Coordinates of C-alpha atoms in Angstrom, one line a residue:
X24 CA 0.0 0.0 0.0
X25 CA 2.8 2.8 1.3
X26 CA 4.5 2.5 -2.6
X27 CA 1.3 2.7 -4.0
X28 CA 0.7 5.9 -2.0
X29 CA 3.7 7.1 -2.4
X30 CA 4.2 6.4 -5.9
X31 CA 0.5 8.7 -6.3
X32 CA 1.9 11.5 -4.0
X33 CA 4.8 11.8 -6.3
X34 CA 2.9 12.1 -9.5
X35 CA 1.1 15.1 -8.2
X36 CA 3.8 16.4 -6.5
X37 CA 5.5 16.4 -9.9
X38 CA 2.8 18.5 -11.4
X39 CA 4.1 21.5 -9.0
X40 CA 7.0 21.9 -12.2
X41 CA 10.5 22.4 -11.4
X42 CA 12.1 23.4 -8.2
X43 CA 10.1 21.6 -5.7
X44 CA 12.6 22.0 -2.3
X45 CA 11.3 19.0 -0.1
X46 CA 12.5 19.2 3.4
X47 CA 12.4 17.1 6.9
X48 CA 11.6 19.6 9.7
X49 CA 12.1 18.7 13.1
X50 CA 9.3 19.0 16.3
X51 CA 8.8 17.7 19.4
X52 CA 6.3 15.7 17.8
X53 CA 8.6 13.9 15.0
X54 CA 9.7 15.1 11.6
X55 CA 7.2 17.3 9.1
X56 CA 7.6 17.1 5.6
X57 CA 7.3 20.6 4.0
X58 CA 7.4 20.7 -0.4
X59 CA 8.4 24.3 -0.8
X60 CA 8.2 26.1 -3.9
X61 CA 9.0 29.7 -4.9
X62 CA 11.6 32.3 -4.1
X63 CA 13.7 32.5 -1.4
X64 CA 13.1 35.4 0.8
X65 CA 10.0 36.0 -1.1
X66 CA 6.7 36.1 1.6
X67 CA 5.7 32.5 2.5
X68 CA 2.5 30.9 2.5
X69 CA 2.0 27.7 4.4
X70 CA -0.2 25.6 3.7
X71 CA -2.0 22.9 5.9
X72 CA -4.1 20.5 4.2
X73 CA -7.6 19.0 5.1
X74 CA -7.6 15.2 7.2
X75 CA -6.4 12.4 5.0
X76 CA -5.1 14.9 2.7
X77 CA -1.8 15.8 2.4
X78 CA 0.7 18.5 0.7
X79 CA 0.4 17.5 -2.6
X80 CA -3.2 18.3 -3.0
X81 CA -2.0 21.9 -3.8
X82 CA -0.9 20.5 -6.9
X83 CA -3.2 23.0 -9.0
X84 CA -2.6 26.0 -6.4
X85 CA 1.1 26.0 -5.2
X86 CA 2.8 26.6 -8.8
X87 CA 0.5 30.0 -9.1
X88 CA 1.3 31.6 -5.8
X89 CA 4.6 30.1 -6.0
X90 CA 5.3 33.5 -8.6
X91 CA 5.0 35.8 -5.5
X92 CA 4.9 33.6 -2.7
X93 CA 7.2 31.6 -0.8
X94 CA 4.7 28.3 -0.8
X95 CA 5.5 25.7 2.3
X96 CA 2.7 23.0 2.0
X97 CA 2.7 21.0 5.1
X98 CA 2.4 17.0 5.6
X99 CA 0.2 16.6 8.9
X100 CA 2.1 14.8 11.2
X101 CA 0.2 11.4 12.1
X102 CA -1.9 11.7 8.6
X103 CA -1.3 10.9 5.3
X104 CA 1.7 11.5 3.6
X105 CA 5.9 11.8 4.4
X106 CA 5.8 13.1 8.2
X107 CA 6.7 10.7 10.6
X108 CA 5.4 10.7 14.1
X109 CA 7.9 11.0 17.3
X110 CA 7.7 7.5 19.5
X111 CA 6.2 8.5 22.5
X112 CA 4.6 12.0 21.3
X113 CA 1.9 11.9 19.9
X114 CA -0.3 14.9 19.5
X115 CA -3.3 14.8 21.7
X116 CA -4.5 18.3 22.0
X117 CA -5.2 21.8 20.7
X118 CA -1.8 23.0 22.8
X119 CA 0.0 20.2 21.0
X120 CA -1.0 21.0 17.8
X121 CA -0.6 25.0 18.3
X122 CA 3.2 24.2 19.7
X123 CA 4.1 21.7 16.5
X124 CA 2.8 24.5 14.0
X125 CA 5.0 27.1 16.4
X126 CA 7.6 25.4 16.1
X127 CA 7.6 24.3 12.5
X128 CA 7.3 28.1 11.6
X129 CA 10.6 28.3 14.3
X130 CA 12.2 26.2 12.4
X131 CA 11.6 27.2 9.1
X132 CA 13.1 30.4 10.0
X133 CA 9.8 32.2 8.8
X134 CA 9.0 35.4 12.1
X135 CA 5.4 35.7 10.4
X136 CA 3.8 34.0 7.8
X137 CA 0.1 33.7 5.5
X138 CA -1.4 30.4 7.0
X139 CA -4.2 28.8 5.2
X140 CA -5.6 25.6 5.5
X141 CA -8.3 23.7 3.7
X142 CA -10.8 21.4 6.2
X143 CA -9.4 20.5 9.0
X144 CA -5.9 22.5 7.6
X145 CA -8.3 25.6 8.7
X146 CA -9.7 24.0 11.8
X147 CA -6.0 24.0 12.9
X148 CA -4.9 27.2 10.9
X149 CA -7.4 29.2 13.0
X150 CA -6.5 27.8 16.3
X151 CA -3.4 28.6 15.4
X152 CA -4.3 32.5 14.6
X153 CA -6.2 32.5 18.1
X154 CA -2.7 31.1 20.2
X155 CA 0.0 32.5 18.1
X156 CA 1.4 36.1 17.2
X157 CA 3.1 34.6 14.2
X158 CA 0.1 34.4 11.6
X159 CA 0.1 37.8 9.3
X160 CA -2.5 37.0 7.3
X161 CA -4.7 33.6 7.3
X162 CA -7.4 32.1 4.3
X163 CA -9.3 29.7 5.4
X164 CA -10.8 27.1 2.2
X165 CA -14.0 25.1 3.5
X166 CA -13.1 25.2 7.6
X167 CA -14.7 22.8 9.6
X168 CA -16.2 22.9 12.9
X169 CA -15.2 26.3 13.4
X170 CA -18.3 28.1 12.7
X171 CA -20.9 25.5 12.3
X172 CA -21.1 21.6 13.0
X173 CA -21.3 18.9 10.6
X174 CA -24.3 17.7 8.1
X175 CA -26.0 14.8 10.2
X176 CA -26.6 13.1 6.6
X177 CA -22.5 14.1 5.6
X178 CA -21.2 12.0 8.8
X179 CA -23.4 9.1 8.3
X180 CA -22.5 8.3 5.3
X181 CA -19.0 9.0 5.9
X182 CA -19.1 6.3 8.7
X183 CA -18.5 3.3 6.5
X184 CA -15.7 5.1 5.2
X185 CA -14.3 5.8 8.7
X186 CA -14.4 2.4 10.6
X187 CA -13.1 0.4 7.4
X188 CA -11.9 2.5 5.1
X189 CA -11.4 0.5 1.3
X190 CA -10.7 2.3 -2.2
X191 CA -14.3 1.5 -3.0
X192 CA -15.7 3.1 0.0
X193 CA -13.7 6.1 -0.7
X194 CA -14.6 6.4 -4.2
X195 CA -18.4 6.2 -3.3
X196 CA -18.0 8.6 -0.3
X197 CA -16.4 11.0 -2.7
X198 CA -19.1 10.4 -5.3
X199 CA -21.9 10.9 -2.5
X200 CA -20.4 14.1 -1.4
X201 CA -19.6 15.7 -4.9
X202 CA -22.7 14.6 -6.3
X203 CA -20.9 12.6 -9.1
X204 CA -18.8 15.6 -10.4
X205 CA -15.2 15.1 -11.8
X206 CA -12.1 15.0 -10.0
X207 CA -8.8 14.7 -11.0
X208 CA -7.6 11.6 -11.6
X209 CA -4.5 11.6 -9.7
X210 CA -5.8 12.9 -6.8
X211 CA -8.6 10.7 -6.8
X212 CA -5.9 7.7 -6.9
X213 CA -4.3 9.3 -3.9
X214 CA -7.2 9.1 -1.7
X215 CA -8.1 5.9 -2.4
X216 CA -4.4 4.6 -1.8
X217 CA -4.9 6.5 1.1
X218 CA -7.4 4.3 2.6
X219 CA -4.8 1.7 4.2
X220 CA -2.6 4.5 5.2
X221 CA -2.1 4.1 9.2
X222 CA -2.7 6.8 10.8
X223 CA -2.8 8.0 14.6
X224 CA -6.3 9.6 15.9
X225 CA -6.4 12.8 14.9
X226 CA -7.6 15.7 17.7
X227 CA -10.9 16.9 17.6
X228 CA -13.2 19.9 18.8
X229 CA -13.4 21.6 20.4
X230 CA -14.8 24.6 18.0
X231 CA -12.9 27.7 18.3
X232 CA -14.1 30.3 21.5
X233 CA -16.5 32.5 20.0
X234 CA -15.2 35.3 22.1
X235 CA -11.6 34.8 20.9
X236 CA -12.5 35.1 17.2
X237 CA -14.8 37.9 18.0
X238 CA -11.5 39.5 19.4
X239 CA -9.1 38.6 16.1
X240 CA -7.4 41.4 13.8
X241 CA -5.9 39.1 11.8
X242 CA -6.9 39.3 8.4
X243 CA -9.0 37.2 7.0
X244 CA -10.2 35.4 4.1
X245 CA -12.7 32.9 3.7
X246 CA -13.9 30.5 1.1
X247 CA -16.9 28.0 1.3
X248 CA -18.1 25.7 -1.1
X249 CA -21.0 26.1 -2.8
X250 CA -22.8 22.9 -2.7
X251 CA -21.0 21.2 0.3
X252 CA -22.7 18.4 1.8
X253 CA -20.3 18.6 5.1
X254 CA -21.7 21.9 6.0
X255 CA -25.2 24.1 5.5
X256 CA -23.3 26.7 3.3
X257 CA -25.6 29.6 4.0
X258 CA -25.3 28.7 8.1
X259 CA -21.8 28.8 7.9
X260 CA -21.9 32.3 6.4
X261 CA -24.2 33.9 8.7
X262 CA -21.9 32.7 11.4
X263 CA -18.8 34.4 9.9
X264 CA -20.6 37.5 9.2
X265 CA -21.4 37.5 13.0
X266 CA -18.1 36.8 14.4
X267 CA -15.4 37.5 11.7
X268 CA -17.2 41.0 10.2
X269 CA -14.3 42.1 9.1
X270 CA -13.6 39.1 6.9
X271 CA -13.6 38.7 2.9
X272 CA -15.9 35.9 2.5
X273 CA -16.8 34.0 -0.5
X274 CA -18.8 31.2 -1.8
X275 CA -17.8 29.0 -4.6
X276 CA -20.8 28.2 -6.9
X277 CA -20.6 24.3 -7.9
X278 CA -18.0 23.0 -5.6
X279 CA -18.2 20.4 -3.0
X280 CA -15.8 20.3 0.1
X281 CA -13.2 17.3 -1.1
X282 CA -11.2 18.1 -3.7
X283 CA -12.1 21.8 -3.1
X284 CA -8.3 23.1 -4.4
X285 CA -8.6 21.8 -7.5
X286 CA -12.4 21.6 -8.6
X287 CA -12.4 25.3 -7.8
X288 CA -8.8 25.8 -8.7
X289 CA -9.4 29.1 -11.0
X290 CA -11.3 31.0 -8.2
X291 CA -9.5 30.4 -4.9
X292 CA -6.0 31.1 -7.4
X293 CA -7.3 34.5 -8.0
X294 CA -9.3 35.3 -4.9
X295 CA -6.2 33.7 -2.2
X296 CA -4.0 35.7 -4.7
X297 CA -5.4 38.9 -4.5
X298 CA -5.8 38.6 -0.6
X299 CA -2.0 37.6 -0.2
X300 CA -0.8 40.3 -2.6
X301 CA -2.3 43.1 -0.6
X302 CA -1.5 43.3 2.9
X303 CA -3.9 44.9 5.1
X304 CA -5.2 45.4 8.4
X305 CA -8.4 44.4 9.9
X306 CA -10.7 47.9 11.2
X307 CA -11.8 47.8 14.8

């Protein structure tokens, strides 16, 4: 299974073009693998995918920023992917997560950075924001459980999937959740080699404090898709409107929440583009 995986994550990762730098950071939690690509000393960009997703879904995003940006897509450590966990440490809570992404930024050498995360990449990216005085700007692509719950119908069917996950359950999770719409066909092959992947259990909830969000003058830019089944769409923009006023918020007409980077890849390029090119200051 781990070459077929592998063998997927490479073809994809290929697709980035030349000058892929991949490197093996160092945490207290084991070693994260960052693909960078783009200029040094240019402004980075990390990038934390969604859960049982991994760097290389960027493929169709990285090589566009990648022309201003320094892009640093992250491998989640104890997910899919080329990060390997520490024996012994394994991340258990929101403080364990916000001190591996503090220290990855450490170690990268990066003061301050644009975080954005897709899923549960955003989940974490806007813990992150909440804890840490390092994030400068931070998009968030589809977050989950941080402004609404899950679809009832969305976890149910995703149970199957879950507790036993197999290529074909995958592919007809996928299919359910898209509504039968196209994906690419690499990345497609990369979550279904993904489904024998082992993986440690990933930490959950609790949803960001209200309050604290309320409170952030962080920039902001959020995206939502469209015709997600994870999420009621128009519940999880009344609730940014609410707390995150200040926010640039978007929805992206036709997309559902897996594969999100690439089936909307022409938007989020332009709209994450124009948000990272401009630097600005929340009011307030």
């Amino acid at each position: 299974m781990s070459e077929t995986f592998f063998d997927a994550y490479d073809e994809l990762l290929d697709r980035w073009g030349p000058g892929v730098e991949r490197l093996d950071v160092p945490t207290p939690y084991g070693t994260t693998r960052v693909n960078c690509l783009g200029p040094q000393g240019a402004p980075p960009l990390l990038l934390l995918p969604g859960g049982g997703d991994s760097a290389a879904s960027w493929f169709a995003n990285a090589p566009v920023w990648a022309r201003t940006h320094r892009v640093l897509a992250v491998d989640l450590i104890g997910d899919v992917g080329r990060s390997t966990v520490a024996q012994g440490r394994r991340i258990g809570s929101v403080a364990d997560l916000n001190r591996w992404l503090d220290t990855l930024i450490e170690e990268l050498g990066l003061e301050r950075t644009t975080l954005a995360g897709h899923s549960y990449g955003a989940w974490i990216a806007l813990h992150h924001a909440l804890a840490s005085s390092r994030v400068e700007r931070l998009a968030l692509l589809g977050p989950t459980s941080c402004f609404a719950g899950y679809r009832p119908g969305y976890l149910l069917h995703a149970l199957p999937m879950l507790l036993a996950p197999t290529p074909a359950r995958v592919r007809s999770f996928l299919d359910w959740e898209s509504r039968g719409a196209h994906f690419d066909p690499a990345w497609l092959a990369l979550q279904e080699a993904a489904a024998g992947f082992a993986k440690a259990r990933p930490v959950t909830g609790p949803r960001p404090d209200a309050e604290a969000v309320r409170d952030l003058r962080t920039p902001v830019l959020l995206l939502l898709a469209g015709d997600s089944r994870a999420h009621d769409t128009s519940r999880v923009a009344t609730a940014v409107a609410r707390l995150l006023p200040h926010a640039e918020l978007g929805v992206l007409s036709g997309a559902g929440h897996h594969g999100l980077q690439h089936r909307a890849a022409h938007e989020i390029n332009e709209k994450v583009g124009a948000f990272i090119g401009s630097p600005r200051r929340a009011e307030g």
